[in-house]
């Protein structure tokens, strides 16, 4: 189980590869890897979005993501999980979040990754401020998925 | 007793500060800390609170040196 918050752009596919390479003892133990990547759009609610600032609560955010990762491990039969989340200044097309789940079987991998993503969105302390062409605004509700 | 209060995101911008140390009576609740911090604004329904980085409700009772955070609805991940 691993959680990382980063202010630098990241490559989610390289993160998945690096995690697997760093844990050779897991090779052969998992038959399913479910990967969700959330990427910044250039539109929201009908407006052009030029950039975004992602704020978090250092300490609490990491703790919350570690808590839900551990809880996923009690609800499903998992080999490993990885969550990487951007903070700071972002631009359209940059990855925001990676949730990867390794399991023996696809049902656990799919269900746990979906659950982790929904828990992250609804409870993890992150806040988005969108930069529009003429103004900026805090996003204060999520889309339904 | 002394507590540390923190605001995040839109709440921080609206009130113009991110952290403040408050001296409050023993057994002050989270909602009570809000009332002492921002007496002009009733505790909003959609504001979330954390005590020492764990979510709590407005009736949670505070202790000396607690860190209390107030923040708007969270919006992480992709949307």
Short mmCIF file of C-alpha atoms in Angstrom, two decimals:
data_model
loop_
_atom_site.label_atom_id
_atom_site.label_comp_id
_atom_site.label_asym_id
_atom_site.label_seq_id
_atom_site.Cartn_x
_atom_site.Cartn_y
_atom_site.Cartn_z
CA UNK A 1 0.00 0.00 0.00
CA UNK A 2 1.54 3.30 -1.01
CA UNK A 3 0.33 6.91 -1.12
CA UNK A 4 2.14 9.87 -2.62
CA UNK A 5 1.25 13.56 -2.99
CA UNK A 6 3.33 15.44 -5.53
CA UNK A 7 3.59 19.05 -6.69
CA UNK A 8 5.42 17.87 -9.84
CA UNK A 9 3.82 16.46 -13.01
CA UNK A 10 3.88 12.65 -12.97
CA UNK A 11 3.54 9.86 -15.52
CA UNK A 12 0.92 7.41 -14.17
CA UNK A 13 2.06 4.56 -16.44
CA UNK A 14 5.66 4.93 -15.27
CA UNK A 15 4.40 4.96 -11.66
CA UNK A 16 2.62 1.63 -12.19
CA UNK A 17 5.71 0.10 -13.81
CA UNK A 18 8.03 1.44 -11.11
CA UNK A 19 5.81 0.10 -8.34
CA UNK A 20 5.78 -3.37 -9.89
CA UNK A 21 9.53 -3.28 -10.49
CA UNK A 22 10.14 -2.27 -6.87
CA UNK A 23 8.16 -5.25 -5.55
CA UNK A 24 9.41 -8.32 -7.45
CA UNK A 25 8.09 -10.56 -4.67
CA UNK A 26 4.58 -9.73 -5.91
CA UNK A 27 5.20 -11.06 -9.42
CA UNK A 28 3.02 -14.11 -9.99
CA UNK A 29 0.79 -13.24 -7.03
CA UNK A 30 -1.59 -10.94 -8.91
CA UNK A 31 -3.68 -11.75 -11.94
CA UNK A 32 -5.48 -8.42 -12.18
CA UNK A 33 -4.31 -4.81 -12.18
CA UNK A 34 -7.01 -2.11 -12.28
CA UNK A 35 -5.71 1.38 -13.07
CA UNK A 36 -7.70 4.61 -12.92
CA UNK A 37 -6.12 7.84 -14.17
CA UNK A 38 -7.88 11.15 -13.73
CA UNK A 39 -6.71 13.88 -16.11
CA UNK A 40 -7.41 17.59 -16.11
CA UNK A 41 -9.98 18.72 -18.68
CA UNK A 42 -9.98 22.08 -20.46
CA UNK A 43 -13.71 22.60 -19.82
CA UNK A 44 -16.09 22.47 -16.88
CA UNK A 45 -19.74 23.47 -16.52
CA UNK A 46 -19.69 25.03 -19.98
CA UNK A 47 -16.61 27.17 -19.38
CA UNK A 48 -13.10 27.04 -20.79
CA UNK A 49 -10.64 26.16 -18.02
CA UNK A 50 -7.04 27.29 -18.57
CA UNK A 51 -5.44 26.06 -15.39
CA UNK A 52 -6.15 24.81 -11.93
CA UNK A 53 -4.70 25.14 -8.46
CA UNK A 54 -5.08 22.07 -6.26
CA UNK A 55 -4.81 22.71 -2.54
CA UNK A 56 -4.51 20.01 0.13
CA UNK A 57 -4.09 19.71 3.89
CA UNK A 58 -0.53 18.41 4.35
CA UNK A 59 -0.60 15.59 6.87
CA UNK A 60 -4.35 15.01 6.89
CA UNK A 61 -4.57 14.30 3.15
CA UNK A 62 -1.85 11.64 3.29
CA UNK A 63 -3.34 10.13 6.44
CA UNK A 64 -6.79 9.95 4.87
CA UNK A 65 -5.49 8.23 1.72
CA UNK A 66 -3.52 5.76 3.85
CA UNK A 67 -6.65 5.04 5.90
CA UNK A 68 -8.81 4.25 2.86
CA UNK A 69 -6.00 2.17 1.30
CA UNK A 70 -5.83 0.07 4.48
CA UNK A 71 -9.62 -0.21 4.59
CA UNK A 72 -9.73 -1.39 0.96
CA UNK A 73 -7.30 -4.13 2.00
CA UNK A 74 -9.77 -5.36 4.62
CA UNK A 75 -12.79 -5.23 2.28
CA UNK A 76 -11.16 -6.94 -0.70
CA UNK A 77 -8.40 -9.48 -1.25
CA UNK A 78 -5.60 -7.23 -2.55
CA UNK A 79 -1.92 -7.68 -3.29
CA UNK A 80 -1.05 -3.97 -3.43
CA UNK A 81 -2.45 -0.48 -3.98
CA UNK A 82 -0.92 2.78 -5.16
CA UNK A 83 -2.42 6.27 -5.04
CA UNK A 84 -0.58 9.26 -6.52
CA UNK A 85 -2.23 12.70 -6.44
CA UNK A 86 -1.06 16.03 -7.84
CA UNK A 87 -1.25 19.31 -5.95
CA UNK A 88 -0.30 22.87 -6.88
CA UNK A 89 -0.57 24.47 -10.34
CA UNK A 90 -1.92 22.17 -13.06
CA UNK A 91 -2.62 22.58 -16.75
CA UNK A 92 -5.14 20.80 -19.00
CA UNK A 93 -4.15 17.27 -20.09
CA UNK A 94 -1.95 16.71 -17.02
CA UNK A 95 -2.71 13.69 -14.84
CA UNK A 96 -4.33 14.62 -11.51
CA UNK A 97 -4.72 11.25 -9.84
CA UNK A 98 -3.66 7.63 -10.21
CA UNK A 99 -5.36 4.78 -8.37
CA UNK A 100 -3.86 1.35 -9.10
CA UNK A 101 -4.96 -1.90 -7.46
CA UNK A 102 -3.30 -5.29 -7.80
CA UNK A 103 -5.26 -8.42 -6.89
CA UNK A 104 -5.41 -12.12 -7.65
CA UNK A 105 -8.72 -11.62 -9.45
CA UNK A 106 -10.40 -8.85 -11.46
CA UNK A 107 -13.51 -8.48 -9.29
CA UNK A 108 -11.51 -7.35 -6.27
CA UNK A 109 -9.27 -5.11 -8.40
CA UNK A 110 -12.18 -3.40 -10.18
CA UNK A 111 -14.32 -2.96 -7.09
CA UNK A 112 -11.53 -1.74 -4.83
CA UNK A 113 -10.25 0.79 -7.37
CA UNK A 114 -13.74 2.20 -7.91
CA UNK A 115 -14.34 2.39 -4.17
CA UNK A 116 -10.97 4.05 -3.49
CA UNK A 117 -11.62 6.66 -6.17
CA UNK A 118 -15.10 7.47 -4.85
CA UNK A 119 -13.86 7.70 -1.25
CA UNK A 120 -11.00 9.93 -2.37
CA UNK A 121 -13.34 12.26 -4.23
CA UNK A 122 -15.95 12.52 -1.53
CA UNK A 123 -13.75 12.75 1.60
CA UNK A 124 -10.04 13.38 0.93
CA UNK A 125 -9.07 16.99 1.72
CA UNK A 126 -8.32 18.42 -1.73
CA UNK A 127 -9.75 21.64 -3.16
CA UNK A 128 -9.69 22.85 -6.75
CA UNK A 129 -9.56 26.42 -7.92
CA UNK A 130 -10.21 26.79 -11.64
CA UNK A 131 -8.59 29.50 -13.70
CA UNK A 132 -11.03 30.67 -16.39
CA UNK A 133 -10.15 33.15 -19.18
CA UNK A 134 -11.39 36.15 -17.14
CA UNK A 135 -11.67 34.94 -13.56
CA UNK A 136 -11.08 32.11 -11.11
CA UNK A 137 -13.41 30.07 -8.93
CA UNK A 138 -13.28 27.39 -6.22
CA UNK A 139 -15.05 24.19 -7.21
CA UNK A 140 -17.41 23.32 -4.39
CA UNK A 141 -19.13 20.17 -5.63
CA UNK A 142 -18.19 17.02 -7.54
CA UNK A 143 -19.68 15.56 -10.67
CA UNK A 144 -21.63 12.35 -10.09
CA UNK A 145 -19.02 10.16 -11.77
CA UNK B 1 -6.74 26.49 26.96
CA UNK B 2 -5.04 27.19 23.65
CA UNK B 3 -6.02 25.67 20.32
CA UNK B 4 -4.80 26.16 16.77
CA UNK B 5 -7.43 26.84 14.12
CA UNK B 6 -6.82 26.51 10.39
CA UNK B 7 -8.89 27.48 7.36
CA UNK B 8 -8.51 26.10 3.84
CA UNK B 9 -9.41 26.99 0.25
CA UNK B 10 -12.36 29.33 -0.24
CA UNK B 11 -12.87 29.77 3.51
CA UNK B 12 -9.27 30.93 3.94
CA UNK B 13 -9.57 33.38 1.07
CA UNK B 14 -12.91 34.74 2.25
CA UNK B 15 -11.67 35.40 5.78
CA UNK B 16 -8.15 36.42 4.87
CA UNK B 17 -6.14 34.18 7.20
CA UNK B 18 -4.99 30.57 7.23
CA UNK B 19 -4.14 29.88 10.87
CA UNK B 20 -4.82 31.45 14.23
CA UNK B 21 -4.15 30.51 17.83
CA UNK B 22 -7.20 30.92 20.06
CA UNK B 23 -7.62 30.83 23.81
CA UNK B 24 -10.93 29.10 24.54
CA UNK B 25 -12.73 27.80 27.67
CA UNK B 26 -12.35 24.12 28.70
CA UNK B 27 -14.81 21.81 26.92
CA UNK B 28 -15.22 24.12 23.96
CA UNK B 29 -16.73 22.24 20.99
CA UNK B 30 -15.76 22.47 17.33
CA UNK B 31 -18.82 24.63 16.65
CA UNK B 32 -17.91 26.71 19.71
CA UNK B 33 -14.44 27.33 18.33
CA UNK B 34 -16.00 28.47 15.06
CA UNK B 35 -18.26 30.90 16.94
CA UNK B 36 -15.27 32.38 18.79
CA UNK B 37 -13.23 32.61 15.60
CA UNK B 38 -15.92 34.02 13.32
CA UNK B 39 -18.70 35.42 15.53
CA UNK B 40 -20.32 37.21 12.59
CA UNK B 41 -20.91 34.00 10.59
CA UNK B 42 -23.15 31.12 11.75
CA UNK B 43 -21.55 27.66 11.33
CA UNK B 44 -22.35 26.81 7.67
CA UNK B 45 -24.09 23.49 6.94
CA UNK B 46 -21.61 22.52 4.25
CA UNK B 47 -18.40 23.27 6.16
CA UNK B 48 -16.36 20.22 7.20
CA UNK B 49 -14.29 20.08 10.37
CA UNK B 50 -11.27 18.07 11.43
CA UNK B 51 -9.67 17.75 14.87
CA UNK B 52 -6.00 16.77 14.80
CA UNK B 53 -6.44 15.77 11.14
CA UNK B 54 -9.43 13.45 11.68
CA UNK B 55 -12.97 14.32 10.61
CA UNK B 56 -15.25 15.25 13.51
CA UNK B 57 -18.75 16.65 13.92
CA UNK B 58 -19.53 20.13 15.25
CA UNK B 59 -20.25 18.76 18.76
CA UNK B 60 -16.78 17.22 19.23
CA UNK B 61 -15.10 18.55 22.39
CA UNK B 62 -11.63 20.06 22.08
CA UNK B 63 -8.55 19.65 24.25
CA UNK B 64 -5.50 21.79 24.93
CA UNK B 65 -3.24 22.17 21.85
CA UNK B 66 -5.74 20.61 19.46
CA UNK B 67 -5.52 21.61 15.82
CA UNK B 68 -8.98 22.32 14.43
CA UNK B 69 -9.44 22.77 10.69
CA UNK B 70 -12.47 24.10 8.85
CA UNK B 71 -12.89 23.62 5.14
CA UNK B 72 -15.36 23.71 2.26
CA UNK B 73 -16.64 20.57 0.50
CA UNK B 74 -13.69 18.60 -0.90
CA UNK B 75 -13.18 18.15 -4.65
CA UNK B 76 -10.20 15.87 -5.27
CA UNK B 77 -9.48 13.53 -8.12
CA UNK B 78 -10.65 13.96 -11.67
CA UNK B 79 -14.15 15.34 -12.08
#
